[in-house]
PDB file of C-alpha atoms and ligand atoms in Angstrom:
ATOM      1  CA  MET J 189      58.959 153.123  90.374  1.00 72.00           C
ATOM      2  CA  VAL J 190      60.615 155.081  93.365  1.00 74.00           C
ATOM      3  CA  LYS J 191      63.510 152.673  94.960  1.00 94.00           C
ATOM      4  CA  ILE J 192      63.060 152.849  98.875  1.00 97.00           C
ATOM      5  CA  PRO J 193      66.644 151.849 100.540  1.00 98.00           C
ATOM      6  CA  VAL J 194      65.719 149.339 103.209  1.00 98.00           C
ATOM      7  CA  ARG J 195      67.633 147.745 106.081  1.00 98.00           C
ATOM      8  CA  VAL J 196      66.938 144.665 107.835  1.00 98.00           C
ATOM      9  CA  VAL J 197      67.338 145.003 111.449  1.00 98.00           C
ATOM     10  CA  ASP J 198      67.975 141.474 113.778  1.00 98.00           C
ATOM     11  CA  TRP J 199      66.995 140.294 117.061  1.00 98.00           C
ATOM     12  CA  ASP J 200      70.996 141.225 117.933  1.00 98.00           C
ATOM     13  CA  ASP J 201      70.685 144.852 116.803  1.00 98.00           C
ATOM     14  CA  ILE J 202      67.779 145.026 118.800  1.00 98.00           C
ATOM     15  CA  VAL J 203      69.325 143.549 121.997  1.00 98.00           C
ATOM     16  CA  ASN J 204      72.783 145.834 121.784  1.00 98.00           C
ATOM     17  CA  TRP J 205      70.698 149.597 120.793  1.00 98.00           C
ATOM     18  CA  SER J 206      68.736 148.970 124.006  1.00 98.00           C
ATOM     19  CA  SER J 207      71.567 147.880 126.215  1.00 98.00           C
ATOM     20  CA  GLY J 208      73.055 151.060 124.617  1.00 98.00           C
ATOM     21  CA  ILE J 209      70.262 153.303 125.809  1.00 98.00           C
ATOM     22  CA  SER J 210      70.382 151.583 129.217  1.00 98.00           C
ATOM     23  CA  ASP J 211      74.327 151.895 129.349  1.00 98.00           C
ATOM     24  CA  LYS J 212      73.870 155.847 129.115  1.00 98.00           C
ATOM     25  CA  ILE J 213      71.301 156.324 131.411  1.00 98.00           C
ATOM     26  CA  LYS J 214      72.903 154.382 133.841  1.00 98.00           C
ATOM     27  CA  ARG J 215      76.021 156.123 133.077  1.00 98.00           C
ATOM     28  CA  ASP J 216      74.011 159.806 133.287  1.00 98.00           C
ATOM     29  CA  GLU J 217      72.881 158.322 136.719  1.00 98.00           C
ATOM     30  CA  TYR J 218      68.906 159.117 135.855  1.00 98.00           C
ATOM     31  CA  LYS J 219      66.667 157.261 138.329  1.00 98.00           C
ATOM     32  CA  VAL J 220      63.854 155.941 136.225  1.00 98.00           C
ATOM     33  CA  ASP J 221      60.648 155.579 138.110  1.00 98.00           C
ATOM     34  CA  VAL J 222      58.264 154.566 134.919  1.00 98.00           C
ATOM     35  CA  ILE J 223      58.939 153.638 131.317  1.00 99.00           C
ATOM     36  CA  ILE J 224      56.477 154.606 129.071  1.00 99.00           C
ATOM     37  CA  ALA J 225      56.831 152.602 125.438  1.00 98.00           C
ATOM     38  CA  ILE J 226      55.092 154.216 122.540  1.00 98.00           C
ATOM     39  CA  ALA J 227      53.476 151.394 120.880  1.00 98.00           C
ATOM     40  CA  ARG J 228      53.560 149.934 118.589  1.00 97.00           C
ATOM     41  CA  GLY J 229      57.693 150.269 118.121  1.00 97.00           C
ATOM     42  CA  GLY J 230      59.060 150.867 121.452  1.00 98.00           C
ATOM     43  CA  LEU J 231      57.245 148.170 123.077  1.00 98.00           C
ATOM     44  CA  VAL J 232      60.413 145.621 122.667  1.00 98.00           C
ATOM     45  CA  PRO J 233      63.378 148.235 123.888  1.00 98.00           C
ATOM     46  CA  ALA J 234      61.068 149.292 126.508  1.00 99.00           C
ATOM     47  CA  ARG J 235      60.846 146.047 128.246  1.00 98.00           C
ATOM     48  CA  LEU J 236      64.575 145.183 127.514  1.00 98.00           C
ATOM     49  CA  VAL J 237      65.508 148.635 128.971  1.00 99.00           C
ATOM     50  CA  ALA J 238      63.551 148.115 132.106  1.00 99.00           C
ATOM     51  CA  ASP J 239      65.115 144.937 132.589  1.00 98.00           C
ATOM     52  CA  ALA J 240      68.488 146.603 132.057  1.00 98.00           C
ATOM     53  CA  LEU J 241      67.270 148.923 134.477  1.00 98.00           C
ATOM     54  CA  GLY J 242      65.400 147.520 136.941  1.00 98.00           C
ATOM     55  CA  VAL J 243      62.168 149.050 136.463  1.00 98.00           C
ATOM     56  CA  LEU J 244      59.202 147.771 137.289  1.00 98.00           C
ATOM     57  CA  ASP J 245      56.562 149.854 135.990  1.00 98.00           C
ATOM     58  CA  VAL J 246      56.336 149.944 131.868  1.00 98.00           C
ATOM     59  CA  ILE J 247      53.071 151.428 130.545  1.00 98.00           C
ATOM     60  CA  SER J 248      52.079 152.246 127.326  1.00 98.00           C
ATOM     61  CA  ILE J 249      50.552 155.222 125.079  1.00 98.00           C
ATOM     62  CA  LYS J 250      49.789 154.165 121.130  1.00 97.00           C
ATOM     63  CA  VAL J 251      51.150 156.848 119.018  1.00 96.00           C
ATOM     64  CA  GLU J 252      50.371 156.839 115.267  1.00 92.00           C
ATOM     65  CA  HIS J 253      52.640 158.523 112.721  1.00 87.00           C
ATOM     66  CA  TRP J 254      53.978 156.105 109.636  1.00 76.00           C
ATOM     67  CA  VAL J 255      50.858 153.978 109.659  1.00 70.00           C
ATOM     68  CA  GLN J 256      52.285 152.350 106.208  1.00 73.00           C
ATOM     69  CA  THR J 257      55.822 151.176 105.657  1.00 71.00           C
ATOM     70  CA  ALA J 258      57.854 154.264 104.426  1.00 74.00           C
ATOM     71  CA  ASN J 259      55.076 156.753 104.084  1.00 74.00           C
ATOM     72  CA  LYS J 260      54.024 159.337 107.070  1.00 69.00           C
ATOM     73  CA  ASP J 261      50.943 160.225 107.991  1.00 66.00           C
ATOM     74  CA  VAL J 262      50.444 163.880 107.829  1.00 71.00           C
ATOM     75  CA  GLU J 263      50.243 164.734 111.798  1.00 85.00           C
ATOM     76  CA  ALA J 264      51.364 162.094 114.723  1.00 89.00           C
ATOM     77  CA  LYS J 265      48.640 161.656 117.350  1.00 93.00           C
ATOM     78  CA  ILE J 266      47.838 159.699 120.304  1.00 96.00           C
ATOM     79  CA  LYS J 267      45.412 157.114 119.180  1.00 95.00           C
ATOM     80  CA  PHE J 268      43.778 156.255 122.872  1.00 97.00           C
ATOM     81  CA  PRO J 269      43.988 158.784 125.176  1.00 97.00           C
ATOM     82  CA  TYR J 270      44.292 158.917 128.930  1.00 98.00           C
ATOM     83  CA  LYS J 271      44.855 160.473 132.321  1.00 98.00           C
ATOM     84  CA  LEU J 272      46.986 158.935 135.126  1.00 98.00           C
ATOM     85  CA  ASP J 273      48.866 160.211 138.100  1.00 98.00           C
ATOM     86  CA  LEU J 274      52.275 159.053 138.189  1.00 98.00           C
ATOM     87  CA  LYS J 275      52.791 161.162 141.446  1.00 98.00           C
ATOM     88  CA  GLY J 276      55.606 163.518 140.190  1.00 98.00           C
ATOM     89  CA  GLY J 277      57.907 160.256 139.097  1.00 98.00           C
ATOM     90  CA  ASN J 278      60.643 160.333 136.814  1.00 98.00           C
ATOM     91  CA  VAL J 279      59.720 159.240 133.271  1.00 98.00           C
ATOM     92  CA  LEU J 280      61.634 157.357 130.392  1.00 99.00           C
ATOM     93  CA  ILE J 281      59.831 157.787 126.969  1.00 99.00           C
ATOM     94  CA  VAL J 282      61.072 154.786 124.408  1.00 98.00           C
ATOM     95  CA  ASP J 283      60.574 154.633 121.078  1.00 98.00           C
ATOM     96  CA  ASP J 284      62.707 152.354 118.198  1.00 98.00           C
ATOM     97  CA  ILE J 285      63.684 155.404 116.031  1.00 98.00           C
ATOM     98  CA  CYS J 286      63.636 159.296 116.081  1.00 98.00           C
ATOM     99  CA  ASP J 287      63.078 160.053 112.520  1.00 96.00           C
ATOM    100  CA  THR J 288      60.945 163.290 112.111  1.00 94.00           C
ATOM    101  CA  GLY J 289      60.808 163.777 116.026  1.00 96.00           C
ATOM    102  CA  ASP J 290      57.276 164.168 115.719  1.00 95.00           C
ATOM    103  CA  SER J 291      56.154 161.010 117.838  1.00 96.00           C
ATOM    104  CA  LEU J 292      58.697 161.565 120.327  1.00 97.00           C
ATOM    105  CA  GLU J 293      57.527 165.479 120.908  1.00 96.00           C
ATOM    106  CA  ILE J 294      53.419 164.211 120.749  1.00 97.00           C
ATOM    107  CA  ALA J 295      54.461 161.715 123.268  1.00 98.00           C
ATOM    108  CA  LYS J 296      56.544 163.850 125.640  1.00 98.00           C
ATOM    109  CA  LYS J 297      53.805 167.055 125.423  1.00 98.00           C
ATOM    110  CA  PHE J 298      50.960 164.239 126.358  1.00 98.00           C
ATOM    111  CA  VAL J 299      52.787 162.915 128.963  1.00 98.00           C
ATOM    112  CA  SER J 300      53.537 166.346 130.320  1.00 98.00           C
ATOM    113  CA  ASP J 301      49.854 167.285 130.157  1.00 98.00           C
ATOM    114  CA  ASN J 302      48.433 164.476 131.407  1.00 98.00           C
ATOM    115  CA  PHE J 303      50.275 161.808 133.839  1.00 98.00           C
ATOM    116  CA  ASN J 304      51.646 164.381 136.273  1.00 98.00           C
ATOM    117  CA  PRO J 305      55.132 163.209 136.161  1.00 98.00           C
ATOM    118  CA  GLY J 306      58.872 165.005 137.260  1.00 98.00           C
ATOM    119  CA  ALA J 307      61.334 164.953 134.873  1.00 98.00           C
ATOM    120  CA  ILE J 308      60.411 163.485 131.542  1.00 98.00           C
ATOM    121  CA  ARG J 309      63.702 162.055 129.194  1.00 98.00           C
ATOM    122  CA  THR J 310      63.476 160.521 126.069  1.00 98.00           C
ATOM    123  CA  SER J 311      65.304 157.697 123.942  1.00 98.00           C
ATOM    124  CA  THR J 312      65.294 155.688 120.804  1.00 98.00           C
ATOM    125  CA  MET J 313      67.506 153.089 119.530  1.00 98.00           C
ATOM    126  CA  GLN J 314      68.195 154.856 116.579  1.00 98.00           C
ATOM    127  CA  TYR J 315      68.446 158.535 115.668  1.00 98.00           C
ATOM    128  CA  ILE J 316      68.651 159.844 112.301  1.00 98.00           C
ATOM    129  CA  GLU J 317      69.881 163.204 112.435  1.00 97.00           C
ATOM    130  CA  SER J 318      69.312 164.149 108.664  1.00 96.00           C
ATOM    131  CA  THR J 319      65.725 164.011 109.187  1.00 96.00           C
ATOM    132  CA  ALA J 320      64.764 164.614 113.082  1.00 97.00           C
ATOM    133  CA  ARG J 321      63.871 168.104 114.237  1.00 95.00           C
ATOM    134  CA  ILE J 322      64.320 166.673 117.889  1.00 96.00           C
ATOM    135  CA  LYS J 323      67.266 164.842 119.550  1.00 98.00           C
ATOM    136  CA  PRO J 324      66.110 161.963 121.919  1.00 98.00           C
ATOM    137  CA  ASP J 325      68.250 162.510 125.582  1.00 98.00           C
ATOM    138  CA  TYR J 326      69.297 159.063 124.997  1.00 98.00           C
ATOM    139  CA  TYR J 327      69.641 157.048 121.971  1.00 98.00           C
ATOM    140  CA  ALA J 328      72.474 154.152 120.798  1.00 98.00           C
ATOM    141  CA  ALA J 329      73.062 154.632 117.182  1.00 98.00           C
ATOM    142  CA  THR J 330      73.004 157.943 114.598  1.00 98.00           C
ATOM    143  CA  ILE J 331      71.762 157.296 111.084  1.00 98.00           C
ATOM    144  CA  THR J 332      73.397 159.729 108.703  1.00 97.00           C
ATOM    145  CA  ASP J 333      71.375 158.512 105.567  1.00 96.00           C
ATOM    146  CA  TRP J 334      67.455 157.774 105.592  1.00 97.00           C
ATOM    147  CA  ALA J 335      66.630 154.358 105.609  1.00 98.00           C
ATOM    148  CA  TRP J 336      63.292 152.139 106.345  1.00 98.00           C
ATOM    149  CA  PHE J 337      64.529 149.675 108.778  1.00 98.00           C
ATOM    150  CA  MET J 338      62.713 146.512 108.858  1.00 98.00           C
ATOM    151  CA  TYR J 339      62.670 145.717 112.400  1.00 98.00           C
ATOM    152  CA  PRO J 340      62.205 141.862 113.877  1.00 98.00           C
ATOM    153  CA  TRP J 341      58.489 142.576 114.816  1.00 98.00           C
ATOM    154  CA  ASN J 342      57.576 144.188 111.866  1.00 98.00           C
ATOM    155  CA  TYR J 343      59.002 142.130 109.043  1.00 98.00           C
ATOM    156  CA  TRP J 344      55.494 140.533 108.385  1.00 98.00           C
ATOM    157  CA  GLU J 345      53.842 143.904 107.872  1.00 97.00           C
ATOM    158  CA  ASP J 346      56.727 145.713 106.368  1.00 98.00           C
ATOM    159  CA  GLU J 347      57.588 142.642 103.431  1.00 98.00           C
ATOM    160  CA  ILE J 348      53.154 143.021 102.821  1.00 98.00           C
ATOM    161  CA  ASN J 349      53.711 146.642 102.340  1.00 96.00           C
ATOM    162  CA  LEU J 350      56.780 147.130 100.481  1.00 97.00           C
ATOM    163  CA  ILE J 351      55.700 143.897  98.158  1.00 97.00           C
ATOM    164  CA  ARG J 352      51.992 145.617  97.459  1.00 96.00           C
ATOM    165  CA  LYS J 353      53.813 148.781  96.471  1.00 95.00           C
ATOM    166  CA  LEU J 354      55.578 146.315  93.588  1.00 96.00           C
ATOM    167  CA  LEU J 355      52.475 144.766  92.934  1.00 95.00           C
ATOM    168  CA  ASP J 356      50.774 148.513  92.583  1.00 94.00           C
ATOM    169  CA  ASN J 357      53.687 149.357  90.028  1.00 94.00           C
ATOM    170  CA  GLY J 358      52.639 146.771  87.920  1.00 93.00           C
ATOM    171  CA  VAL J 359      55.424 143.471  88.618  1.00 94.00           C
ATOM    172  CA  LYS J 360      54.196 140.542  88.219  1.00 88.00           C
ATOM    173  CA  THR J 361      56.619 138.184  87.983  1.00 91.00           C
ATOM    174  CA  ASP J 362      59.849 137.207  90.102  1.00 95.00           C
ATOM    175  CA  ILE J 363      59.470 139.544  93.044  1.00 96.00           C
ATOM    176  CA  GLU J 364      62.070 138.573  94.821  1.00 97.00           C
ATOM    177  CA  HIS J 365      64.243 140.550  92.272  1.00 97.00           C
ATOM    178  CA  ALA J 366      61.912 143.051  92.164  1.00 97.00           C
ATOM    179  CA  PHE J 367      62.203 143.624  96.153  1.00 98.00           C
ATOM    180  CA  LYS J 368      66.062 143.454  95.697  1.00 97.00           C
ATOM    181  CA  ASP J 369      66.395 145.687  92.733  1.00 97.00           C
ATOM    182  CA  ASN J 370      64.013 148.410  94.555  1.00 97.00           C
ATOM    183  CA  TYR J 371      64.642 148.250  98.511  1.00 98.00           C
ATOM    184  CA  GLY J 372      68.287 147.012  98.108  1.00 98.00           C
ATOM    185  CA  VAL J 373      67.825 143.796 100.479  1.00 98.00           C
ATOM    186  CA  GLU J 374      66.738 140.100 100.375  1.00 98.00           C
ATOM    187  CA  PRO J 375      63.048 139.876 101.724  1.00 98.00           C
ATOM    188  CA  PRO J 376      63.439 138.428 105.376  1.00 98.00           C
ATOM    189  CA  ILE J 377      60.513 135.934 104.802  1.00 98.00           C
ATOM    190  CA  PRO J 378      59.788 134.146 101.901  1.00 98.00           C
ATOM    191  CA  VAL J 379      58.246 135.789  99.515  1.00 97.00           C
ATOM    192  CA  LYS J 380      55.857 132.711  98.498  1.00 97.00           C
ATOM    193  CA  ASP J 381      54.840 132.977 102.462  1.00 98.00           C
ATOM    194  CA  VAL J 382      54.143 136.219 102.505  1.00 98.00           C
ATOM    195  CA  LEU J 383      51.922 136.073  99.357  1.00 97.00           C
ATOM    196  CA  GLU J 384      50.000 133.487 100.966  1.00 97.00           C
ATOM    197  CA  GLU J 385      49.397 135.551 103.592  1.00 98.00           C
ATOM    198  CA  MET J 386      48.662 138.600 101.811  1.00 97.00           C
ATOM    199  CA  LYS J 387      45.813 136.169 100.314  1.00 96.00           C
ATOM    200  CA  ARG J 388      44.939 135.146 103.702  1.00 97.00           C
ATOM    201  CA  ARG J 389      44.105 139.095 104.884  1.00 96.00           C
ATOM    202  CA  ASN J 390      42.606 139.311 101.323  1.00 94.00           C
ATOM    203  CA  LEU J 391      45.140 141.963 100.220  1.00 93.00           C
ATOM    204  CA  LEU J 392      45.327 140.480  96.842  1.00 89.00           C
ATOM    205  CA  ASN J 393      43.097 140.835  93.954  1.00 71.00           C
ATOM    206  CA  PHE J 394      44.255 138.121  91.709  1.00 63.00           C
TER     207      PHE J 394
HETATM  208  P1  AMP X 329      58.697 159.695 113.615  1.00 56.34           P
HETATM  209  O1  AMP X 329      57.773 160.050 114.465  1.00 56.34           O
HETATM  210  O2  AMP X 329      58.982 160.283 112.297  1.00 56.34           O
HETATM  211  O3  AMP X 329      59.861 159.670 114.437  1.00 56.34           O
HETATM  212  O4  AMP X 329      58.734 158.186 113.789  1.00 56.34           O
HETATM  213  C1  AMP X 329      57.445 157.895 114.087  1.00 56.34           C
HETATM  214  C2  AMP X 329      57.703 156.063 113.953  1.00 56.34           C
HETATM  215  O5  AMP X 329      57.315 155.881 112.741  1.00 56.34           O
HETATM  216  C3  AMP X 329      58.785 155.270 114.347  1.00 56.34           C
HETATM  217  O6  AMP X 329      58.433 155.177 116.063  1.00 56.34           O
HETATM  218  C4  AMP X 329      58.956 154.390 113.846  1.00 56.34           C
HETATM  219  O7  AMP X 329      57.951 153.067 114.379  1.00 56.34           O
HETATM  220  C5  AMP X 329      58.285 154.285 112.727  1.00 56.34           C
HETATM  221  N1  AMP X 329      59.146 154.741 111.486  1.00 56.34           N
HETATM  222  C6  AMP X 329      59.993 155.890 111.391  1.00 56.34           C
HETATM  223  N2  AMP X 329      60.643 156.063 110.197  1.00 56.34           N
HETATM  224  C7  AMP X 329      61.148 155.376 110.222  1.00 56.34           C
HETATM  225  C8  AMP X 329      61.974 154.336 109.518  1.00 56.34           C
HETATM  226  N3  AMP X 329      63.103 154.940 108.749  1.00 56.34           N
HETATM  227  N4  AMP X 329      62.313 152.725 109.668  1.00 56.34           N
HETATM  228  C9  AMP X 329      61.456 152.359 110.907  1.00 56.34           C
HETATM  229  N5  AMP X 329      60.429 152.728 110.996  1.00 56.34           N
HETATM  230  C10 AMP X 329      60.410 153.846 110.875  1.00 56.34           C
END
């Protein structure tokens, strides 16, 4: 069984990192007219950054890349493309983390080709310097060693996927212990609740 390094992120981290992005933008005097949140990971940080900067126009585009926890799809893509006239307004694209950087890159190109923006800058709460091909214009935390970060808006989804990997690898009893052993963290939601939810979603075959 392949071990995956996992970190559990809490709400204080989210608030601090989002402030970190906003503070850098203020210091840089970049005047943001429109914030574009990359759904789903950028939705919460985008809203916090918008509040700190006083930006009223927050919109979203959906990029798909890592559909399954800790498993990358081959190519990042925009799920529901549309056109929009931002009339040359300055854009800030916000996401949770820049891992490969593919999502930011495709989002930036999409906005440039379809939204009639002025300047476009990118931001993420975290930037993994060992894996990213590009660097966001603004980021709050630099990560040196790759890990999967469980954000508080994704606990259920991540824990379900991580438990499913254990079950697929033959773990049958003491899932808590196997979780800690393989991922290095305590599961943030009680395992019995997650198994019940997996049953509700028809994800268990026993
Ligand atoms: P990427 O295109 O590789 O920069 O990442 C795309 C998206 O996948 C990110 O915005 C996150 O929502 C998710 N993601 C990628 N890598 C991680 C990670 N190491 N931890 C948590 N989420 C991640």
